[in-house]
CSV table of C-alpha atoms and ligand atoms in Angstrom, one decimal:
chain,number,residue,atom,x,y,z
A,7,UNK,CA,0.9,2.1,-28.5
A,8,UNK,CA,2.0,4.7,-26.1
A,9,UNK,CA,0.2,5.7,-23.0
A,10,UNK,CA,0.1,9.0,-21.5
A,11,UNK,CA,-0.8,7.9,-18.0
A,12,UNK,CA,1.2,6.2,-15.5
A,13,UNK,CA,-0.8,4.0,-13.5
A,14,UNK,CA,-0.6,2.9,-10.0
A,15,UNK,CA,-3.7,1.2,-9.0
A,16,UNK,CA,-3.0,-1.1,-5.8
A,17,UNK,CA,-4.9,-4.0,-8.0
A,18,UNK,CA,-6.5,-5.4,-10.9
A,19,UNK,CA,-3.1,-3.0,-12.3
A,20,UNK,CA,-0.9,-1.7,-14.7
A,21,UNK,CA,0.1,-4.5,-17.1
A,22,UNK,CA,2.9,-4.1,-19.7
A,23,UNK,CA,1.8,-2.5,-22.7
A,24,UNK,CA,3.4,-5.6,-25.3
A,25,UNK,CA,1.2,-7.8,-23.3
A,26,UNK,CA,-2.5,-5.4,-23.7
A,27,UNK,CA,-1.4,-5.8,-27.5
A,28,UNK,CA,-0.2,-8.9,-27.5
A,29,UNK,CA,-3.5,-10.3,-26.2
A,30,UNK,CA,-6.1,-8.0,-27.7
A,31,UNK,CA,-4.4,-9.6,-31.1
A,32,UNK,CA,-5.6,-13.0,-29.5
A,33,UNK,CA,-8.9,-12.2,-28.8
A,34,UNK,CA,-9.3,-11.6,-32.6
A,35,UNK,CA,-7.1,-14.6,-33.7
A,36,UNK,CA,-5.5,-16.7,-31.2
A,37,UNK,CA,-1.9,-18.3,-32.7
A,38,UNK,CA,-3.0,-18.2,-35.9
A,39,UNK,CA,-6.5,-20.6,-35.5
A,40,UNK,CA,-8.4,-18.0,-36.7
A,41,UNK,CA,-10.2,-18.1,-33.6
A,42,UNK,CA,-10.6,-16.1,-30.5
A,43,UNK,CA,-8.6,-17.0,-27.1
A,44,UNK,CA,-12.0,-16.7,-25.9
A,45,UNK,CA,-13.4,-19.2,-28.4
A,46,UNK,CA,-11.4,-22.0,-28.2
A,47,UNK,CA,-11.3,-25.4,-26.2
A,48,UNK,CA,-9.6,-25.2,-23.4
A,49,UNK,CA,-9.0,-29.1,-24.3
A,50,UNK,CA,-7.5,-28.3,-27.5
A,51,UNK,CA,-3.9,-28.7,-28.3
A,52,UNK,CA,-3.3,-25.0,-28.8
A,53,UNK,CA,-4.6,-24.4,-25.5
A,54,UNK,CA,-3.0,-27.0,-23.8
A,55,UNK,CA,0.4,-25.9,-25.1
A,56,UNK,CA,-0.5,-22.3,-24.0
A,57,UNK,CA,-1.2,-23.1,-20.4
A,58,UNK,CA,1.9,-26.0,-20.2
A,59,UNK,CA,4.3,-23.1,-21.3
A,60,UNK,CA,3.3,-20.8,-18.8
A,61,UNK,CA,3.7,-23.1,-16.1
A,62,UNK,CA,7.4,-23.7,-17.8
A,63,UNK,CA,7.8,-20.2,-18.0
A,64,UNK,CA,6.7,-19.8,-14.1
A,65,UNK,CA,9.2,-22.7,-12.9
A,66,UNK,CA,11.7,-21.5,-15.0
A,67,UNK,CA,11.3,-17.4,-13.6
A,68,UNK,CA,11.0,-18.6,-10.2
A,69,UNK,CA,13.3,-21.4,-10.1
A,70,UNK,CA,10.4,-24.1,-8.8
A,71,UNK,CA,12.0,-27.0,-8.0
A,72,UNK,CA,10.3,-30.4,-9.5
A,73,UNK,CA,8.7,-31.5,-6.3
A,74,UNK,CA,6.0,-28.1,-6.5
A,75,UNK,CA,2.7,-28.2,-9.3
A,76,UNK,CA,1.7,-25.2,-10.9
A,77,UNK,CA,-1.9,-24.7,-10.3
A,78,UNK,CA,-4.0,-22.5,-12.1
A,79,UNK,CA,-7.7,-22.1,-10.1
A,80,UNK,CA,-10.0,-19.3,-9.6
A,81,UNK,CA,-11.7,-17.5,-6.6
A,82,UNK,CA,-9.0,-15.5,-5.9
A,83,UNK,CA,-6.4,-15.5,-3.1
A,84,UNK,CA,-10.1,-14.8,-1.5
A,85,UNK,CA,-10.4,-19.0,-2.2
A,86,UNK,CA,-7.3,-19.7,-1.2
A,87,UNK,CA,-7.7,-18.0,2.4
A,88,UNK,CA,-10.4,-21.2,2.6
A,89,UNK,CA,-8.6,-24.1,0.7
A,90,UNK,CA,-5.5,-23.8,2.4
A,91,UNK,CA,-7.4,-24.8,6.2
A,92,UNK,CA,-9.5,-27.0,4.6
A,93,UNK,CA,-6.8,-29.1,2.9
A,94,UNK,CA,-4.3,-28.9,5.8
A,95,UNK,CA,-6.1,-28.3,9.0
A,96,UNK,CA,-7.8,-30.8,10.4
A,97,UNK,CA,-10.0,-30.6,13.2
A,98,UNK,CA,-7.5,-31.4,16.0
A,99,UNK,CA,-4.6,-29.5,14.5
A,100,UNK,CA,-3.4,-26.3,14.9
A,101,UNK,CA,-2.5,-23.4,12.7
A,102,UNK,CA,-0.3,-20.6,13.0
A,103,UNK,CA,-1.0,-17.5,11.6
A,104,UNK,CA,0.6,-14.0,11.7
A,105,UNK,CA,-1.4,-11.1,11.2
A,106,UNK,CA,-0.2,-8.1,9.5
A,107,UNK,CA,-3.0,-6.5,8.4
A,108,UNK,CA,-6.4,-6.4,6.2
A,109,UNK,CA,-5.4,-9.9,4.3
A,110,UNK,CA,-4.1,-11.9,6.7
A,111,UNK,CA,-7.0,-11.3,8.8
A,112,UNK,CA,-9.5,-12.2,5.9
A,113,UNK,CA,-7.3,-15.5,6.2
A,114,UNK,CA,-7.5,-15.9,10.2
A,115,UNK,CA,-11.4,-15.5,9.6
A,116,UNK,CA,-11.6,-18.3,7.4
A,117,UNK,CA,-9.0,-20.7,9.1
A,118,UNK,CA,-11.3,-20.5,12.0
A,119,UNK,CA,-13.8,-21.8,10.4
A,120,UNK,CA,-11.8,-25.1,10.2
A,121,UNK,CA,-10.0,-25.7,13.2
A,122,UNK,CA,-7.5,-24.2,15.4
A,123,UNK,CA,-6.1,-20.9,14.9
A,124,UNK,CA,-3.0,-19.5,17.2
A,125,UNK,CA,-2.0,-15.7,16.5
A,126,UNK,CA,1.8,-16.2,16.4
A,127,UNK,CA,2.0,-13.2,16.1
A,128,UNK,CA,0.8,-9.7,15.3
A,129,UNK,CA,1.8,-5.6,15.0
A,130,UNK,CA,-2.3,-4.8,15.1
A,131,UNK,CA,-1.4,-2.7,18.4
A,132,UNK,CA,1.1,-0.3,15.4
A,133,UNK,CA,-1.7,-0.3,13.1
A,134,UNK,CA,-0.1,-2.9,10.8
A,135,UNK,CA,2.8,-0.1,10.4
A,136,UNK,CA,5.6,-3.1,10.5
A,137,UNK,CA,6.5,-6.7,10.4
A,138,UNK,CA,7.1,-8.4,13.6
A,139,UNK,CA,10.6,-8.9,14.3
A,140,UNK,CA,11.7,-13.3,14.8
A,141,UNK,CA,11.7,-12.9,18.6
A,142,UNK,CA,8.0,-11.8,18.6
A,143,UNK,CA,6.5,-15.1,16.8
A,144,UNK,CA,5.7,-17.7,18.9
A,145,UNK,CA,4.7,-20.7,17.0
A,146,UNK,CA,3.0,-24.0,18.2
A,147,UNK,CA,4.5,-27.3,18.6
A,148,UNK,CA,3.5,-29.4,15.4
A,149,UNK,CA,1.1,-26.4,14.0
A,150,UNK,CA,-0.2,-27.8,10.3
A,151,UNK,CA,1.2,-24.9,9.3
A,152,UNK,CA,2.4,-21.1,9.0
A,153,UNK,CA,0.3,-18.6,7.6
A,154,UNK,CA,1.8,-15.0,6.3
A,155,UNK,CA,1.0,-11.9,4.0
A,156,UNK,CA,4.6,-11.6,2.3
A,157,UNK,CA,3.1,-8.1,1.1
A,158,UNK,CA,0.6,-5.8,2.7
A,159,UNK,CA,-0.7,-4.2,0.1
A,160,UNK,CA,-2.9,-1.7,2.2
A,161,UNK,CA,0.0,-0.7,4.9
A,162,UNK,CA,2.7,-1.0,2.8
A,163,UNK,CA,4.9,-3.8,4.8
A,164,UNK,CA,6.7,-6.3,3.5
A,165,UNK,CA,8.5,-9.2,5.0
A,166,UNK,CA,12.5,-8.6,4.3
A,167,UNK,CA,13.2,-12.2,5.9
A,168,UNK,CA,11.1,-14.8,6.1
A,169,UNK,CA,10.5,-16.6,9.4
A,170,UNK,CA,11.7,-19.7,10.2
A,171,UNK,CA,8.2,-22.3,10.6
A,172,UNK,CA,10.5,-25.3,11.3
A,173,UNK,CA,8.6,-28.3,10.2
A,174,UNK,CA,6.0,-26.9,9.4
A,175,UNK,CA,5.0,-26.0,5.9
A,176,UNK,CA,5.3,-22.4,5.4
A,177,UNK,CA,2.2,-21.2,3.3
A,178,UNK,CA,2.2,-17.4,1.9
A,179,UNK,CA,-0.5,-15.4,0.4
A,180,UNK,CA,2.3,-13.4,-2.0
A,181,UNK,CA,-0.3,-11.4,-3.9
A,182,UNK,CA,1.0,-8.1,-4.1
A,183,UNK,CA,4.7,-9.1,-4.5
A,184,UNK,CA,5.3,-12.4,-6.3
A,185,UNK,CA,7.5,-12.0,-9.2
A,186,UNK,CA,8.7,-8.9,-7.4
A,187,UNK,CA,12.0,-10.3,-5.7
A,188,UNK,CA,14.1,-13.4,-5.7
A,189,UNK,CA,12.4,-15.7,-3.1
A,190,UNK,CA,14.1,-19.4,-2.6
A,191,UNK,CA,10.9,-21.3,-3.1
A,192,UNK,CA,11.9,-24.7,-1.5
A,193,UNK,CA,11.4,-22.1,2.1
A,194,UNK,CA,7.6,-22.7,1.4
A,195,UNK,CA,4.8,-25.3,1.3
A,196,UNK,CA,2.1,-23.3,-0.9
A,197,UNK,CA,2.3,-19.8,-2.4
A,198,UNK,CA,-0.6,-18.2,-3.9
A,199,UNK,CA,-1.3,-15.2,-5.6
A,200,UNK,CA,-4.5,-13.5,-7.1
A,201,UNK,CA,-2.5,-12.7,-10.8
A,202,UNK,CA,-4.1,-9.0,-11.0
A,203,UNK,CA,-1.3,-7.4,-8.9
A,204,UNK,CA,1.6,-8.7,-10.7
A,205,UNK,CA,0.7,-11.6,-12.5
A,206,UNK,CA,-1.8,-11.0,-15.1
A,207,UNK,CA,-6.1,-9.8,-15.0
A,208,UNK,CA,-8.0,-10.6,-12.2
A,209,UNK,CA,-9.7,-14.3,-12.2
A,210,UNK,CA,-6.8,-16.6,-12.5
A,211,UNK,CA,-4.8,-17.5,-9.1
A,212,UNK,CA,-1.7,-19.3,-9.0
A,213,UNK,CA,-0.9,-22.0,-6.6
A,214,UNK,CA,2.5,-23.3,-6.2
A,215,UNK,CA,2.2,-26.2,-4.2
A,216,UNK,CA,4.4,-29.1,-2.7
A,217,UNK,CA,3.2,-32.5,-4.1
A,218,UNK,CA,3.2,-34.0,-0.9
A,219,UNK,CA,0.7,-31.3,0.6
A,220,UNK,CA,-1.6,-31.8,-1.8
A,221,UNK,CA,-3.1,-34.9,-1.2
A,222,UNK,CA,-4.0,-34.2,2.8
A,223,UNK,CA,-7.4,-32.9,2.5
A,224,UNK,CA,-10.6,-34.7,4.3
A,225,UNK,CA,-12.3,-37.5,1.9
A,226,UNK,CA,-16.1,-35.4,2.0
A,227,UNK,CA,-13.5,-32.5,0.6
A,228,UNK,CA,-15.7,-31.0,-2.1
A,229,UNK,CA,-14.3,-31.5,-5.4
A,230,UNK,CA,-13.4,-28.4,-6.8
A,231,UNK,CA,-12.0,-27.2,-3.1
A,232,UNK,CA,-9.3,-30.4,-2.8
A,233,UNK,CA,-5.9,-29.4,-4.3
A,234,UNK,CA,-5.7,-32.8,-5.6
A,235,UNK,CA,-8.1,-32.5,-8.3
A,236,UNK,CA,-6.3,-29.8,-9.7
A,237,UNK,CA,-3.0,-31.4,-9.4
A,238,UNK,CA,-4.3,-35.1,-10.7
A,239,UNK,CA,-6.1,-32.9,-13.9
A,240,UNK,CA,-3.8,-30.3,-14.5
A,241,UNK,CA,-6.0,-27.4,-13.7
A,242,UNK,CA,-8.3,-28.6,-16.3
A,243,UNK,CA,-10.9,-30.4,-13.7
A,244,UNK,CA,-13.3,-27.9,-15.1
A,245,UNK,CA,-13.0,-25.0,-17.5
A,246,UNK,CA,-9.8,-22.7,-16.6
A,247,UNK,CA,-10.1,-18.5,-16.9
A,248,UNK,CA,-8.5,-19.2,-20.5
A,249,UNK,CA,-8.3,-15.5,-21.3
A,250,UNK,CA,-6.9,-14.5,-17.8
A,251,UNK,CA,-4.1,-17.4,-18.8
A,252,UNK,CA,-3.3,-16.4,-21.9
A,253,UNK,CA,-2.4,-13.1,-20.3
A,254,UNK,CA,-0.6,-14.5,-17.5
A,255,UNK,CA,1.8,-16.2,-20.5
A,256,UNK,CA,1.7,-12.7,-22.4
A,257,UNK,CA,3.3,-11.3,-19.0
A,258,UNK,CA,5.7,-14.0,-17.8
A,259,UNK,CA,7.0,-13.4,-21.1
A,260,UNK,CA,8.0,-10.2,-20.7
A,261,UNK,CA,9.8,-10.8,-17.7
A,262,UNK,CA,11.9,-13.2,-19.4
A,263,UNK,CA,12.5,-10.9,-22.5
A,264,UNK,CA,13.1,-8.3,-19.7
A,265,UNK,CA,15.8,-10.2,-17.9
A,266,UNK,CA,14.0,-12.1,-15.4
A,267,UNK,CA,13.6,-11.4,-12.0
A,268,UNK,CA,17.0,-10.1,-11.3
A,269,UNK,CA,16.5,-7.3,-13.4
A,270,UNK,CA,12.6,-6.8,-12.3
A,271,UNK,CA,14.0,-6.5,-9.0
A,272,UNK,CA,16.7,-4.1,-9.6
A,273,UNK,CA,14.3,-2.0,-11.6
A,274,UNK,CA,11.8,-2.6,-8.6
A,275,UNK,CA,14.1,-1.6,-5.8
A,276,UNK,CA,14.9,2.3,-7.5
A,277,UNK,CA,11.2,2.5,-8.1
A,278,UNK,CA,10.8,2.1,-4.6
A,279,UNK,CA,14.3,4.5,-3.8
A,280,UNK,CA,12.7,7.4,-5.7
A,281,UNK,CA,9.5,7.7,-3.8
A,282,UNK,CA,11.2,6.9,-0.2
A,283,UNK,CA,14.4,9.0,-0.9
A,284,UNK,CA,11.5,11.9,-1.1
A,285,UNK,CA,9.4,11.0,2.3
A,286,UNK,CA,13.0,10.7,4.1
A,287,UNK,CA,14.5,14.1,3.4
A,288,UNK,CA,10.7,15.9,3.6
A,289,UNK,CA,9.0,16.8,6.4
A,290,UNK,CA,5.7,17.5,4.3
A,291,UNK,CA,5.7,14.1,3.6
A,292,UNK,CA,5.3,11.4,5.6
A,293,UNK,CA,5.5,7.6,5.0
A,294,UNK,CA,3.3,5.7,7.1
A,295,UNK,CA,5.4,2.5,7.4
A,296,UNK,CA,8.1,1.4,9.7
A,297,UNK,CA,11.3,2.3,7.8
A,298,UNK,CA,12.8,-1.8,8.1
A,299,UNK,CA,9.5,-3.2,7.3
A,300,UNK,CA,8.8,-1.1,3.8
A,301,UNK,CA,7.0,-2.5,0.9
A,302,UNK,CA,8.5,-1.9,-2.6
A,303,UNK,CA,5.2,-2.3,-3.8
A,304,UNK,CA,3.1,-0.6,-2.1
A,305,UNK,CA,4.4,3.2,-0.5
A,306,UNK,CA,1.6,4.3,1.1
A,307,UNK,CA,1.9,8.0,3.1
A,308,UNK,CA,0.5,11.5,4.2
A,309,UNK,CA,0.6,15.1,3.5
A,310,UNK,CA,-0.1,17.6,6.6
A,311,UNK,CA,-3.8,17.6,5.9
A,312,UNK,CA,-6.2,16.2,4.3
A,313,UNK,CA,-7.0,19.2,1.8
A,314,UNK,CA,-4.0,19.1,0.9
A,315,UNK,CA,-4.1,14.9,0.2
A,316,UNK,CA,-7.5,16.2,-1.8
A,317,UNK,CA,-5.9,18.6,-3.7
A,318,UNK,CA,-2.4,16.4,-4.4
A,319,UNK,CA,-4.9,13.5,-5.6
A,320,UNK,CA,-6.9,15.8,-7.9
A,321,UNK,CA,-3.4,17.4,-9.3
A,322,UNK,CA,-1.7,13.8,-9.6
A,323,UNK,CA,-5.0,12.8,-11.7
A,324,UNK,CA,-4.9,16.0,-13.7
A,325,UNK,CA,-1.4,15.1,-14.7
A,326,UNK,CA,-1.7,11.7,-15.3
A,327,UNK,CA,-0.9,9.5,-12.3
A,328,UNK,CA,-3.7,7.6,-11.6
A,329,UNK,CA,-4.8,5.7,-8.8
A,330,UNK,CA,-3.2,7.2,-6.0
A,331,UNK,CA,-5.9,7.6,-3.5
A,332,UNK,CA,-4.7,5.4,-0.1
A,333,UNK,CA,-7.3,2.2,0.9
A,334,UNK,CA,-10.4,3.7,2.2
A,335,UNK,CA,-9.5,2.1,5.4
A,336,UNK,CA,-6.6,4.2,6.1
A,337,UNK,CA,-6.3,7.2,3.6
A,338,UNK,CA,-3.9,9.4,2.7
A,339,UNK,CA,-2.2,8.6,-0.7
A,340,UNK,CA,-0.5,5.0,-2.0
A,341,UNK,CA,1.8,4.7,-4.7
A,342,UNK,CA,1.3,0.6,-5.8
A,343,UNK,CA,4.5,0.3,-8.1
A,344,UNK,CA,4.2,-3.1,-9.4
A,345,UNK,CA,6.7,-4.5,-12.1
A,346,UNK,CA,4.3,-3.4,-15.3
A,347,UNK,CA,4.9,0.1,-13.9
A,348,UNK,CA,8.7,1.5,-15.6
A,349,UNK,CA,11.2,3.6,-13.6
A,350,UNK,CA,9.9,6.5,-15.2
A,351,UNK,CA,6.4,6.6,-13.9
A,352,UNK,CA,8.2,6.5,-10.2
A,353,UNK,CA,10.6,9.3,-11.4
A,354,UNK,CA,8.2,11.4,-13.0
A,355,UNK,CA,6.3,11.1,-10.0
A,356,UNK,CA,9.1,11.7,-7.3
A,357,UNK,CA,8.9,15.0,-9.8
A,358,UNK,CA,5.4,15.6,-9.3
A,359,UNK,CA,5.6,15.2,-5.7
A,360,UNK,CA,8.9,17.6,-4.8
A,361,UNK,CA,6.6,20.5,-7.6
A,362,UNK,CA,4.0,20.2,-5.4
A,363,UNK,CA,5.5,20.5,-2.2
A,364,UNK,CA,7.4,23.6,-3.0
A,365,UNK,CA,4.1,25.5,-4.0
A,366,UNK,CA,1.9,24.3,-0.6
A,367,UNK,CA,4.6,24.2,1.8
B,9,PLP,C1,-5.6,-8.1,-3.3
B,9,PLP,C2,-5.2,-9.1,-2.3
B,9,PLP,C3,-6.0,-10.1,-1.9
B,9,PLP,C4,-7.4,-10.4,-2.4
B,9,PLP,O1,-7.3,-11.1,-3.6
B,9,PLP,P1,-8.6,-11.6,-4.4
B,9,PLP,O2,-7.9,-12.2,-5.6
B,9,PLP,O3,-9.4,-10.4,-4.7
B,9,PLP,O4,-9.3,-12.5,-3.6
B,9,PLP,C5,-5.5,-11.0,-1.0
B,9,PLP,N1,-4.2,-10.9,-0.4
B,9,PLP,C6,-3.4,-9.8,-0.8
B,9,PLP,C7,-2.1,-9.7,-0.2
B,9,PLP,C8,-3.9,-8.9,-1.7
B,9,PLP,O5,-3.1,-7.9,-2.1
């Protein structure tokens, strides 16, 4: 299987081509049962080896220490913008969120709902255009906890260091970037990620959670919306997205065959040089991100006008490079380069893009 289209849709997107194979062959015969991935019991043994690996192969990739469980849940990070107040923040507590765009706003919103919310900080006043620097957040005394977007998949920020929260848990919504970079996961209380960035399809979301925050959330709790249910079944409380697992397995395998992280990185960060290298030295291009705060994920930018962002979209599309088009919210064009997506979709685009500049400029 070869594809002749690079795509770089900001999410569900590109996956690695061993892994569409690997589990279209499971959803005719899964490991050799004769039955489909979609057929069989998630209680079965098959299935319960499937979904043990790939939280091995997740600790393993990431470097988890023992003290964090490996959930696997659905509602998206969507879900998680809920279940991480209502588990943590009680009434009379405070939280401390920092806003840095579309998501972590979606997140305030529901915090609210819950309890206490301070704004530690926020670059709404720049359009989202960069991470706030350390002197800028100003976090309560004895918050519940610290709220960030590691990745702002609409703006195209991403934090370079993460701040300090002190004592208090530092909870991330890594979406668009897990498995993108080395993080130190021990600097965190919960990260969460939607899988159809990075990860996997849309409809499975990891949790990575530290046991002892698990077991905070109010007795009425609902069920299905207390981390501890998950933990205390495995993520088998009720039915899990199977398929959406298996492919999440599928894909944490090819990291590993790939090299792990390190090399994902490496491959990640000249991805990211060949499209910046081009905004820096054009001036028909223009990157819409603060140079210290840029994504490597997500490169979002502009072209003198808007015709010419028409015509550049309609051209990219024409030639293959799909998905392009910036979030309706703020235009222009993105380039989501996630780890499924080789070095040679970036450099044949970096090719597109100096071709067309030299015929409009
Ligand atoms: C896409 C995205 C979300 C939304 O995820 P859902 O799984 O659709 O709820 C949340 N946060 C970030 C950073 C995202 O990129």
């Amino acid at each position: 299987m070869k594809r002749n289209v690079y795509i770089f849709n900001p999410g569900p997107a590109v996956l690695p081509e061993t892994v569409l194979e690997s589990t279209s062959k499971a959803v005719l015969n899964f490991a050799g049962t004769n039955i489909s991935i979609m057929e069989i019991s998630h209680r079965s043994k098959e299935f319960d080896g499937l979904t043990n690996d790939t939280a091995e192969r997740l600790r393993r990739i990431m470097d988890i220490p023992d003290s964090y469980k490996i959930l696997f849940l659905q509602g998206g990070a969507s879900l998680q913008f809920a279940m991480v107040p209502i588990n943590l923040l009680g009434p009379d507590k405070v939280a401390d969120y920092i806003d840095t765009g579309r998501w972590s706003t979606n997140a305030i919103k529901e915090a609210k709902k819950i309890g206490k919310v301070n704004i530690a900080a926020s670059s709404k006043d720049q359009n989202y255009t960069r991470i706030p620097s350390p002197s800028e957040i100003k976090l309560s005394v004895d918050a519940a906890y610290c709220h960030i977007t590691s990745n702002n998949t609409i703006y195209g920020t991403q934090w370079q260091t993460f701040p300090d929260s002190g004592e208090s848990p530092l909870v991330a919504d890594m979406s668009s970037d897990i498995l993108s970079r080395k993080i130190k996961v021990s600097d965190f209380g919960i990260i969460y990620a939607g899988a159809q960035k990075n990860m996997g399809p849309s409809g499975v979301t990891v949790v990575i959670i530290r046991q002892d925050l698990a077991n905070k959330a109010p007795e009425d709790t609902p069920t299905m919306l207390n981390y501890s249910t998950h933990v205390e079944k495995n993520s088998m409380f009720n039915t899990p997205p199977v398929l959406a697992i298996f492919a999440v397995h599928e894909v944490l395998k090819w990291i590993e065959d790939a090299g792990g992280i390190e090399k994902i990185e490496e491959t990640n960060n000249k991805k990211a040089a060949a499209i910046y290298e081009i905004l820096d030295s054009s001036d028909f291009y223009s990157g819409t991100a603060e140079p210290a705060s840029r994504s490597k994920m997500n490169i979002p930018f502009r072209l003198p006008s808007e015709k010419l962002e028409q015509e550049f979209l309609s051209n990219a599309t024409n030639q293959g490079f799909v998905g392009l088009k910036g979030h309706r919210s703020v235009g222009g064009i993105r380039a989501s380069m996630y780890n499924a997506l080789p070095l040679e979709g970036a450099e044949r685009l970096a090719e597109f893009m100096l071709d067309f500049e030299k015929k409009h400029k």
